Amino acid sequence: KCVCSRNYVSQYLSREGADCLSAAKSQGKLYNKKKCDSAERHFVNKCGAERNLDDVPDYYQMGPGTLKIPNSLFKNNRDKICKRLADAGVTENSVIFLKGGVQEQQYDTDRDIEFQQESYFMYLFGVMEADFYGALDVDSKSSILFMPRLPDSYAVWMGELKTPEYFKKRYSVDHVFYIDEMKDQLEKLNPSQLLLMNGVNSDSKASFDTPTFEGIENFKVNTDILYDHLAECRVIKSDEEIEVMRYVNRISGEAHKEVMKMMKPGHMEYEGEATFKHYSYMKGGMRFVGYTCICASGENNAVLHYGHAGEPNDKLVKDGDLLLFDMGSEYAGYTADVTLSYPANGKFTEKQKFVYQTCLDANLKVQSELKPGVSWTDMHRLAEEVIIKKFMEKGLLHNGTLEDMKKAHLGAIFMPHGLGHLIGLDVHDVGGYLPGKPDRVLEPGIKYRLRLCVDTTA
């Protein structure tokens, strides 16, 4: 008698059924291999085959009440890079070739690290799954996805085996093939060149992982132009992208309000992080945050990137502490970056009020001066100037004029970071130092602190 006979056919795609079969094999017990294997093939073959493609969404939405993102957002991004390359005079019949993010395991274990898509691939295709490749014909704007050919066992452990037809509908691309068909399909395109990503991120200094595949040596490749052009496309957001970013920021703001309601002396800093993540996921469908949550209290406020493994938001919040909570949610890859400062007990001390008001005055002054044609570096200097003036008026800085203190770069002591940064699919988004834009300012006090150095006409 088959030990899996407790309705194995209906149990097969559940963990219970799979574990039953695994246990039977490991214990050397008899089971009806023919019957079980037949059931396996039956259900694996049914996975995806009977799915009505009319039911496949052509948009991204995490759940009811969350933002629906149409595939047109990514289609428009593809059209944007094609037009930009055509305007730049790229060789006819060029094909963009990108590699998506790879599913990785934690160190030497078989534990999957929670996957998040590589940002450039997300920008052009909106694909949520790992281990895809993509191609885009610059002239025709025809788009292709290459998907992994997964084993039958995937259906047991991971879920439905989706078909190329599914992904074609889901992501609104022109064609979908398996990766093992990739070389042949690219050869059919007969491209004059494959445009590949190759560049260095100006924030991380990390090099982009230029894609390759077996047989790429049969193609002419160009790694000189795509990176900079695609990064430039990401700098200026479309209306659809801005709508996503508004949604992410709204949910992040609401999550911060929930934290403010509960955070009082006697709580741990990490309770603020937990509350923020819970609200963002529960109300906004936001599974990820855009960066490590910074939930600093008291003297921890002075640590710019507090909250890491060595300082994991683990301080007890005390009466009289000022809180600085810097957290942003993420949805479909797009992230927010929201920082709030407020007293844990609800009442500012005079010193706290002065520091808060000084920062606010600097912020508002920059906003009042920011307009097309203004240098971002000058705006950074303006913020420092406001801070120095306020500190002089308070008697905290003396024995010198404002110009003396600016020349001594005292502003860098109180604002040891840049004025701000670009944001989008990465919290420190690409585009800070692209070709044709101003180089980094290397003067003391500013050197290496600005994440971008552009004028606001860019």
CSV table of C-alpha atoms in Angstrom, one decimal:
chain,number,residue,atom,x,y,z
A,1,LYS,CA,0.0,0.0,0.0
A,2,CYS,CA,1.3,3.4,-0.9
A,3,VAL,CA,2.2,5.4,2.3
A,4,CYS,CA,1.2,8.5,0.4
A,5,SER,CA,-2.2,7.2,-0.4
A,6,ARG,CA,-3.9,9.7,1.9
A,7,ASN,CA,-5.2,11.6,-1.1
A,8,TYR,CA,-1.7,12.2,-2.4
A,9,VAL,CA,-3.0,13.7,-5.7
A,10,SER,CA,-4.7,16.6,-3.8
A,11,GLN,CA,-1.9,16.9,-1.3
A,12,TYR,CA,0.9,16.9,-3.8
A,13,LEU,CA,1.3,20.6,-4.2
A,14,SER,CA,1.2,21.2,-0.4
A,15,ARG,CA,4.1,20.9,2.0
A,16,GLU,CA,2.3,18.0,3.7
A,17,GLY,CA,2.2,15.9,0.6
A,18,ALA,CA,5.8,16.6,-0.3
A,19,ASP,CA,7.0,15.9,3.2
A,20,CYS,CA,5.1,12.7,3.3
A,21,LEU,CA,6.8,11.4,0.1
A,22,SER,CA,10.2,12.6,1.3
A,23,ALA,CA,9.7,10.9,4.7
A,24,ALA,CA,8.6,7.6,3.0
A,25,LYS,CA,11.7,7.6,0.9
A,26,SER,CA,14.1,8.3,3.7
A,27,GLN,CA,12.6,5.6,5.9
A,28,GLY,CA,12.8,3.0,3.2
A,29,LYS,CA,9.0,2.4,3.3
A,30,LEU,CA,7.1,1.1,0.3
A,31,TYR,CA,5.3,3.6,-1.8
A,32,ASN,CA,3.6,3.4,-5.2
A,33,LYS,CA,6.2,5.2,-7.3
A,34,LYS,CA,4.3,4.9,-10.4
A,35,LYS,CA,1.2,6.4,-8.8
A,36,CYS,CA,3.0,9.2,-7.1
A,37,ASP,CA,5.2,10.1,-10.1
A,38,SER,CA,2.1,10.1,-12.3
A,39,ALA,CA,0.4,12.5,-9.9
A,40,GLU,CA,3.5,14.7,-9.9
A,41,ARG,CA,3.6,15.0,-13.6
A,42,HIS,CA,-0.1,15.6,-13.8
A,43,PHE,CA,-0.1,18.5,-11.4
A,44,VAL,CA,3.2,20.0,-12.7
A,45,ASN,CA,1.7,19.9,-16.2
A,46,LYS,CA,-1.5,21.5,-15.0
A,47,CYS,CA,0.4,24.4,-13.4
A,48,GLY,CA,0.0,27.3,-15.7
A,49,ALA,CA,-1.4,25.2,-18.5
A,50,GLU,CA,-5.0,25.8,-17.4
A,51,ARG,CA,-4.5,29.3,-16.3
A,52,ASN,CA,-6.8,31.7,-18.2
A,53,LEU,CA,-4.5,34.4,-19.6
A,54,ASP,CA,-7.4,36.8,-19.3
A,55,ASP,CA,-7.0,36.6,-15.6
A,56,VAL,CA,-3.3,37.5,-15.7
A,57,PRO,CA,-2.9,41.1,-14.5
A,58,ASP,CA,-1.0,43.5,-16.8
A,59,TYR,CA,-0.1,45.7,-13.8
A,60,TYR,CA,1.5,45.4,-10.4
A,61,GLN,CA,-0.6,45.6,-7.3
A,62,MET,CA,0.3,44.0,-4.0
A,63,GLY,CA,-3.3,43.7,-2.8
A,64,PRO,CA,-6.7,45.4,-2.5
A,65,GLY,CA,-6.3,49.0,-1.5
A,66,THR,CA,-2.7,49.3,-2.6
A,67,LEU,CA,-1.5,51.3,-5.6
A,68,LYS,CA,-2.0,49.7,-9.0
A,69,ILE,CA,1.0,50.4,-11.3
A,70,PRO,CA,0.3,49.9,-15.0
A,71,ASN,CA,2.9,48.2,-17.2
A,72,SER,CA,2.9,51.4,-19.3
A,73,LEU,CA,5.3,52.9,-16.7
A,74,PHE,CA,8.0,50.4,-17.7
A,75,LYS,CA,7.0,50.5,-21.4
A,76,ASN,CA,7.5,54.3,-21.4
A,77,ASN,CA,10.8,53.9,-19.7
A,78,ARG,CA,11.9,51.5,-22.5
A,79,ASP,CA,10.7,54.0,-25.1
A,80,LYS,CA,12.6,56.7,-23.3
A,81,ILE,CA,16.0,55.0,-23.5
A,82,CYS,CA,15.5,54.0,-27.1
A,83,LYS,CA,14.7,57.6,-28.1
A,84,ARG,CA,17.7,58.9,-26.2
A,85,LEU,CA,20.1,56.4,-27.8
A,86,ALA,CA,18.6,57.1,-31.3
A,87,ASP,CA,19.0,60.9,-30.7
A,88,ALA,CA,22.6,60.2,-29.7
A,89,GLY,CA,23.3,58.5,-33.0
A,90,VAL,CA,23.7,55.0,-31.8
A,91,THR,CA,24.4,52.5,-34.6
A,92,GLU,CA,21.3,51.1,-36.4
A,93,ASN,CA,20.0,47.7,-35.3
A,94,SER,CA,21.6,48.0,-31.8
A,95,VAL,CA,20.1,45.8,-29.1
A,96,ILE,CA,20.2,46.6,-25.4
A,97,PHE,CA,20.9,43.5,-23.3
A,98,LEU,CA,20.4,43.4,-19.5
A,99,LYS,CA,20.7,40.9,-16.8
A,100,GLY,CA,18.2,40.9,-14.0
A,101,GLY,CA,18.9,40.3,-10.3
A,102,VAL,CA,20.1,36.8,-9.2
A,103,GLN,CA,18.6,34.8,-6.4
A,104,GLU,CA,21.4,34.3,-3.9
A,105,GLN,CA,21.7,32.2,-0.7
A,106,GLN,CA,23.1,33.3,2.6
A,107,TYR,CA,26.8,32.5,2.7
A,108,ASP,CA,27.3,28.8,2.4
A,109,THR,CA,23.7,27.8,3.4
A,110,ASP,CA,20.7,26.9,1.3
A,111,ARG,CA,18.6,29.7,2.8
A,112,ASP,CA,17.4,32.1,0.1
A,113,ILE,CA,18.1,35.8,0.7
A,114,GLU,CA,14.8,37.7,0.2
A,115,PHE,CA,15.1,38.8,-3.4
A,116,GLN,CA,14.8,42.3,-4.7
A,117,GLN,CA,15.2,43.2,-8.3
A,118,GLU,CA,18.2,45.0,-9.7
A,119,SER,CA,17.2,48.6,-10.2
A,120,TYR,CA,18.1,49.1,-13.9
A,121,PHE,CA,16.3,45.9,-14.9
A,122,MET,CA,13.3,47.0,-12.8
A,123,TYR,CA,13.3,50.4,-14.5
A,124,LEU,CA,12.9,48.9,-18.0
A,125,PHE,CA,10.9,45.7,-17.4
A,126,GLY,CA,9.2,45.8,-13.9
A,127,VAL,CA,10.0,42.1,-13.4
A,128,MET,CA,9.7,41.0,-9.8
A,129,GLU,CA,11.2,37.5,-10.3
A,130,ALA,CA,14.8,36.6,-10.1
A,131,ASP,CA,17.2,35.2,-12.7
A,132,PHE,CA,15.7,36.9,-15.8
A,133,TYR,CA,17.4,38.5,-18.8
A,134,GLY,CA,16.0,41.2,-21.1
A,135,ALA,CA,16.6,42.5,-24.5
A,136,LEU,CA,15.4,45.7,-26.2
A,137,ASP,CA,15.7,46.5,-29.9
A,138,VAL,CA,16.5,50.2,-30.0
A,139,ASP,CA,15.1,50.8,-33.5
A,140,SER,CA,11.8,48.9,-33.2
A,141,LYS,CA,11.5,49.2,-29.4
A,142,SER,CA,10.5,45.5,-29.4
A,143,SER,CA,11.1,43.9,-26.0
A,144,ILE,CA,12.1,40.4,-25.0
A,145,LEU,CA,12.3,38.6,-21.7
A,146,PHE,CA,14.3,35.5,-21.1
A,147,MET,CA,13.1,33.4,-18.2
A,148,PRO,CA,14.7,30.4,-16.4
A,149,ARG,CA,13.5,27.0,-17.3
A,150,LEU,CA,12.6,25.7,-13.9
A,151,PRO,CA,12.5,22.0,-12.8
A,152,ASP,CA,9.3,20.2,-12.1
A,153,SER,CA,10.1,20.1,-8.4
A,154,TYR,CA,9.8,23.9,-8.3
A,155,ALA,CA,6.0,23.4,-8.3
A,156,VAL,CA,6.2,21.6,-5.0
A,157,TRP,CA,8.5,23.9,-3.1
A,158,MET,CA,8.0,27.3,-4.7
A,159,GLY,CA,4.6,27.3,-6.5
A,160,GLU,CA,3.1,27.5,-9.9
A,161,LEU,CA,5.4,26.9,-12.9
A,162,LYS,CA,4.4,29.9,-15.0
A,163,THR,CA,4.7,29.8,-18.8
A,164,PRO,CA,6.2,32.3,-21.3
A,165,GLU,CA,2.7,33.2,-22.3
A,166,TYR,CA,2.0,34.2,-18.7
A,167,PHE,CA,5.0,36.5,-18.4
A,168,LYS,CA,4.3,38.0,-21.8
A,169,LYS,CA,0.9,39.1,-20.5
A,170,ARG,CA,2.0,39.9,-17.0
A,171,TYR,CA,4.8,42.3,-18.1
A,172,SER,CA,3.4,43.5,-21.4
A,173,VAL,CA,6.5,42.6,-23.5
A,174,ASP,CA,6.6,41.5,-27.1
A,175,HIS,CA,8.2,38.1,-26.6
A,176,VAL,CA,9.3,35.7,-23.9
A,177,PHE,CA,11.7,32.8,-24.3
A,178,TYR,CA,13.6,30.5,-22.0
A,179,ILE,CA,17.2,31.4,-21.2
A,180,ASP,CA,18.5,28.2,-22.9
A,181,GLU,CA,17.0,29.7,-26.1
A,182,MET,CA,18.6,33.1,-25.6
A,183,LYS,CA,21.6,32.7,-27.9
A,184,ASP,CA,19.6,31.5,-30.8
A,185,GLN,CA,17.0,34.2,-30.4
A,186,LEU,CA,19.6,36.9,-30.2
A,187,GLU,CA,21.3,35.6,-33.3
A,188,LYS,CA,17.9,35.8,-35.1
A,189,LEU,CA,17.8,39.5,-34.3
A,190,ASN,CA,21.2,39.8,-36.0
A,191,PRO,CA,22.1,42.9,-34.0
A,192,SER,CA,24.9,45.3,-35.2
A,193,GLN,CA,25.9,45.4,-31.5
A,194,LEU,CA,24.8,44.4,-28.1
A,195,LEU,CA,24.7,47.4,-25.7
A,196,LEU,CA,25.8,46.2,-22.2
A,197,MET,CA,25.9,47.9,-18.9
A,198,ASN,CA,29.3,48.9,-17.6
A,199,GLY,CA,30.0,51.7,-15.1
A,200,VAL,CA,30.7,52.7,-11.6
A,201,ASN,CA,28.1,54.0,-9.1
A,202,SER,CA,29.2,57.4,-7.8
A,203,ASP,CA,27.9,56.7,-4.3
A,204,SER,CA,29.1,53.1,-3.6
A,205,LYS,CA,32.0,53.1,-6.0
A,206,ALA,CA,30.9,49.6,-6.9
A,207,SER,CA,31.2,48.5,-10.5
A,208,PHE,CA,28.1,47.2,-12.4
A,209,ASP,CA,28.1,43.5,-13.1
A,210,THR,CA,28.3,43.5,-16.9
A,211,PRO,CA,26.2,40.6,-18.2
A,212,THR,CA,27.6,37.7,-20.2
A,213,PHE,CA,26.4,34.4,-21.5
A,214,GLU,CA,27.7,31.4,-23.4
A,215,GLY,CA,28.2,32.4,-27.0
A,216,ILE,CA,28.5,36.2,-26.4
A,217,GLU,CA,31.8,36.1,-28.1
A,218,ASN,CA,29.9,35.7,-31.4
A,219,PHE,CA,28.4,39.1,-31.0
A,220,LYS,CA,29.9,42.6,-31.2
A,221,VAL,CA,29.4,44.2,-27.8
A,222,ASN,CA,29.5,47.8,-26.7
A,223,THR,CA,30.0,48.6,-23.0
A,224,ASP,CA,30.8,52.3,-23.4
A,225,ILE,CA,27.5,54.2,-23.8
A,226,LEU,CA,24.5,52.4,-22.2
A,227,TYR,CA,25.3,53.0,-18.5
A,228,ASP,CA,25.5,56.7,-18.7
A,229,HIS,CA,22.4,57.1,-20.9
A,230,LEU,CA,20.3,54.8,-18.8
A,231,ALA,CA,21.3,56.5,-15.6
A,232,GLU,CA,20.4,59.9,-17.1
A,233,CYS,CA,17.0,58.5,-18.0
A,234,ARG,CA,16.4,57.5,-14.4
A,235,VAL,CA,17.2,60.9,-13.1
A,236,ILE,CA,14.1,62.6,-14.6
A,237,LYS,CA,11.0,60.8,-13.4
A,238,SER,CA,7.9,60.4,-15.5
A,239,ASP,CA,4.4,61.3,-14.2
A,240,GLU,CA,3.7,57.6,-13.6
A,241,GLU,CA,6.9,57.2,-11.5
A,242,ILE,CA,6.1,60.4,-9.5
A,243,GLU,CA,2.7,58.9,-8.7
A,244,VAL,CA,4.4,55.8,-7.3
A,245,MET,CA,6.8,57.9,-5.3
A,246,ARG,CA,3.9,60.0,-3.9
A,247,TYR,CA,2.2,56.8,-2.8
A,248,VAL,CA,5.3,55.5,-1.1
A,249,ASN,CA,5.9,58.8,0.7
A,250,ARG,CA,2.3,59.0,1.8
A,251,ILE,CA,2.3,55.6,3.4
A,252,SER,CA,5.8,56.3,4.9
A,253,GLY,CA,4.4,59.5,6.4
A,254,GLU,CA,1.4,57.7,7.9
A,255,ALA,CA,3.7,55.0,9.3
A,256,HIS,CA,5.8,57.7,11.0
A,257,LYS,CA,2.7,59.1,12.5
A,258,GLU,CA,1.9,55.7,14.0
A,259,VAL,CA,5.4,55.6,15.5
A,260,MET,CA,4.9,59.0,17.0
A,261,LYS,CA,1.7,57.9,18.7
A,262,MET,CA,3.3,55.0,20.4
A,263,MET,CA,6.9,56.1,21.1
A,264,LYS,CA,7.3,57.4,24.6
A,265,PRO,CA,10.0,57.1,27.3
A,266,GLY,CA,10.4,53.5,28.4
A,267,HIS,CA,10.1,52.1,24.9
A,268,MET,CA,13.0,50.6,23.0
A,269,GLU,CA,14.2,52.3,19.8
A,270,TYR,CA,13.5,49.1,17.8
A,271,GLU,CA,9.8,49.3,18.7
A,272,GLY,CA,9.7,52.3,16.5
A,273,GLU,CA,11.2,50.3,13.6
A,274,ALA,CA,8.8,47.4,14.2
A,275,THR,CA,5.8,49.8,14.2
A,276,PHE,CA,6.9,51.5,11.0
A,277,LYS,CA,7.5,48.3,9.1
A,278,HIS,CA,4.2,46.8,10.3
A,279,TYR,CA,2.1,49.7,9.2
A,280,SER,CA,3.9,50.0,5.8
A,281,TYR,CA,3.3,46.4,5.0
A,282,MET,CA,-0.2,46.0,6.5
A,283,LYS,CA,-1.6,49.3,5.0
A,284,GLY,CA,0.6,49.9,2.0
A,285,GLY,CA,1.6,46.4,0.8
A,286,MET,CA,5.2,47.4,1.2
A,287,ARG,CA,7.2,44.3,2.0
A,288,PHE,CA,10.6,46.1,2.1
A,289,VAL,CA,12.1,49.3,3.3
A,290,GLY,CA,14.4,51.4,1.1
A,291,TYR,CA,17.3,51.3,3.6
A,292,THR,CA,18.2,50.2,7.2
A,293,CYS,CA,15.8,51.9,9.6
A,294,ILE,CA,17.5,54.6,11.7
A,295,CYS,CA,15.7,54.9,15.1
A,296,ALA,CA,18.0,57.1,17.1
A,297,SER,CA,17.4,58.6,20.5
A,298,GLY,CA,19.6,60.9,22.7
A,299,GLU,CA,23.2,60.9,21.7
A,300,ASN,CA,22.6,58.4,19.0
A,301,ASN,CA,21.1,61.2,16.9
A,302,ALA,CA,24.6,62.3,16.0
A,303,VAL,CA,25.4,59.0,14.3
A,304,LEU,CA,24.3,59.5,10.6
A,305,HIS,CA,23.7,55.8,9.7
A,306,TYR,CA,22.7,54.5,13.2
A,307,GLY,CA,20.7,51.3,13.1
A,308,HIS,CA,23.2,48.9,11.6
A,309,ALA,CA,24.2,45.5,13.0
A,310,GLY,CA,26.6,47.0,15.5
A,311,GLU,CA,24.0,49.6,16.7
A,312,PRO,CA,20.7,47.8,16.0
A,313,ASN,CA,18.3,50.4,17.4
A,314,ASP,CA,18.7,48.8,20.8
A,315,LYS,CA,18.8,51.8,23.2
A,316,LEU,CA,16.1,52.4,25.8
A,317,VAL,CA,14.3,55.7,25.2
A,318,LYS,CA,14.6,58.0,28.2
A,319,ASP,CA,12.6,61.0,29.4
A,320,GLY,CA,14.1,64.1,27.8
A,321,ASP,CA,15.5,62.3,24.8
A,322,LEU,CA,15.1,63.8,21.4
A,323,LEU,CA,14.2,61.2,18.7
A,324,LEU,CA,15.5,61.2,15.2
A,325,PHE,CA,13.7,58.5,13.2
A,326,ASP,CA,14.8,58.1,9.5
A,327,MET,CA,12.8,55.5,7.7
A,328,GLY,CA,11.3,55.0,4.2
A,329,SER,CA,9.2,52.3,2.7
A,330,GLU,CA,9.5,50.8,-0.7
A,331,TYR,CA,6.9,49.7,-3.3
A,332,ALA,CA,7.7,48.2,-6.7
A,333,GLY,CA,11.3,49.2,-6.1
A,334,TYR,CA,10.6,52.9,-5.6
A,335,THR,CA,11.6,54.2,-2.1
A,336,ALA,CA,10.8,57.0,0.2
A,337,ASP,CA,13.3,58.7,2.6
A,338,VAL,CA,11.6,60.5,5.5
A,339,THR,CA,13.2,61.8,8.6
A,340,LEU,CA,11.4,63.2,11.7
A,341,SER,CA,12.8,64.7,14.9
A,342,TYR,CA,10.7,65.2,18.0
A,343,PRO,CA,10.9,64.9,21.8
A,344,ALA,CA,10.1,61.5,23.3
A,345,ASN,CA,8.0,63.1,26.1
A,346,GLY,CA,6.2,65.5,23.8
A,347,LYS,CA,7.9,68.7,24.9
A,348,PHE,CA,11.1,70.3,23.5
A,349,THR,CA,13.7,71.6,25.9
A,350,GLU,CA,15.0,75.1,25.0
A,351,LYS,CA,18.2,73.6,23.6
A,352,GLN,CA,16.3,71.1,21.5
A,353,LYS,CA,13.9,73.7,20.3
A,354,PHE,CA,16.9,75.9,19.2
A,355,VAL,CA,18.6,73.1,17.2
A,356,TYR,CA,15.3,72.0,15.6
A,357,GLN,CA,14.4,75.6,14.6
A,358,THR,CA,17.9,76.2,13.2
A,359,CYS,CA,17.6,73.1,11.0
A,360,LEU,CA,14.1,74.2,9.9
A,361,ASP,CA,15.3,77.7,9.1
A,362,ALA,CA,18.1,76.3,6.9
A,363,ASN,CA,15.7,74.0,5.1
A,364,LEU,CA,13.2,76.7,4.4
A,365,LYS,CA,15.9,79.2,3.2
A,366,VAL,CA,17.2,76.6,0.7
A,367,GLN,CA,13.6,76.0,-0.5
A,368,SER,CA,13.0,79.7,-1.0
A,369,GLU,CA,16.2,80.0,-3.1
A,370,LEU,CA,16.0,76.8,-5.1
A,371,LYS,CA,15.0,77.5,-8.8
A,372,PRO,CA,16.2,76.5,-12.3
A,373,GLY,CA,19.8,77.6,-12.8
A,374,VAL,CA,20.9,77.5,-9.2
A,375,SER,CA,23.9,75.4,-8.2
A,376,TRP,CA,23.3,72.6,-5.8
A,377,THR,CA,26.7,73.2,-4.2
A,378,ASP,CA,25.7,76.8,-3.6
A,379,MET,CA,22.5,75.6,-1.9
A,380,HIS,CA,24.7,73.4,0.4
A,381,ARG,CA,26.8,76.4,1.3
A,382,LEU,CA,23.6,78.4,1.9
A,383,ALA,CA,22.4,75.9,4.4
A,384,GLU,CA,25.7,75.9,6.3
A,385,GLU,CA,25.6,79.7,6.3
A,386,VAL,CA,22.2,79.8,8.0
A,387,ILE,CA,23.4,77.3,10.6
A,388,ILE,CA,26.5,79.4,11.4
A,389,LYS,CA,24.5,82.6,11.7
A,390,LYS,CA,22.1,81.1,14.1
A,391,PHE,CA,24.9,79.7,16.2
A,392,MET,CA,26.6,83.1,16.2
A,393,GLU,CA,23.4,84.8,17.3
A,394,LYS,CA,23.1,82.3,20.2
A,395,GLY,CA,26.7,83.0,21.3
A,396,LEU,CA,27.8,79.4,20.5
A,397,LEU,CA,30.3,80.6,17.9
A,398,HIS,CA,32.4,83.8,18.4
A,399,ASN,CA,35.9,85.3,17.9
A,400,GLY,CA,35.4,85.7,14.2
A,401,THR,CA,33.2,87.0,11.5
A,402,LEU,CA,30.7,85.0,9.4
A,403,GLU,CA,33.2,85.0,6.5
A,404,ASP,CA,36.0,83.8,8.8
A,405,MET,CA,33.9,80.9,9.9
A,406,LYS,CA,32.8,80.0,6.4
A,407,LYS,CA,36.5,80.0,5.3
A,408,ALA,CA,37.3,77.8,8.2
A,409,HIS,CA,34.5,75.4,7.0
A,410,LEU,CA,32.8,75.3,10.4
A,411,GLY,CA,29.5,74.4,8.8
A,412,ALA,CA,30.9,71.0,8.1
A,413,ILE,CA,31.2,70.3,11.8
A,414,PHE,CA,27.5,70.8,12.3
A,415,MET,CA,26.3,69.3,8.9
A,416,PRO,CA,28.9,66.6,8.2
A,417,HIS,CA,26.8,65.3,5.2
A,418,GLY,CA,25.6,66.6,1.9
A,419,LEU,CA,22.5,68.7,1.5
A,420,GLY,CA,20.5,65.9,-0.1
A,421,HIS,CA,20.4,63.3,-2.8
A,422,LEU,CA,18.5,62.0,-5.7
A,423,ILE,CA,15.8,59.4,-5.0
A,424,GLY,CA,13.9,56.8,-7.0
A,425,LEU,CA,14.5,53.1,-7.4
A,426,ASP,CA,17.4,53.5,-5.0
A,427,VAL,CA,17.4,55.7,-1.9
A,428,HIS,CA,20.6,57.3,-3.1
A,429,ASP,CA,19.5,57.2,-6.7
A,430,VAL,CA,21.8,57.3,-9.7
A,431,GLY,CA,22.8,60.4,-11.6
A,432,GLY,CA,24.9,62.4,-9.2
A,433,TYR,CA,28.0,62.7,-11.3
A,434,LEU,CA,27.3,61.7,-14.9
A,435,PRO,CA,29.4,62.8,-17.9
A,436,GLY,CA,28.8,66.4,-18.9
A,437,LYS,CA,27.8,67.4,-15.4
A,438,PRO,CA,30.0,69.3,-12.9
A,439,ASP,CA,32.8,67.3,-11.2
A,440,ARG,CA,32.9,66.8,-7.5
A,441,VAL,CA,33.8,69.9,-5.5
A,442,LEU,CA,37.0,69.0,-3.7
A,443,GLU,CA,37.3,72.0,-1.4
A,444,PRO,CA,37.7,71.3,2.3
A,445,GLY,CA,34.4,71.0,4.2
A,446,ILE,CA,32.6,69.8,1.1
A,447,LYS,CA,35.0,67.3,-0.4
A,448,TYR,CA,33.3,63.9,-0.9
A,449,ARG,CA,30.1,64.9,1.0
A,450,LEU,CA,27.8,65.9,-1.8
A,451,ARG,CA,26.0,63.0,-3.5
A,452,LEU,CA,25.4,65.1,-6.6
A,453,CYS,CA,26.9,68.3,-8.0
A,454,VAL,CA,24.5,69.6,-10.6
A,455,ASP,CA,22.6,72.7,-11.4
A,456,THR,CA,18.8,72.6,-11.3
A,457,THR,CA,18.5,73.0,-15.0
A,458,ALA,CA,19.7,69.4,-15.5
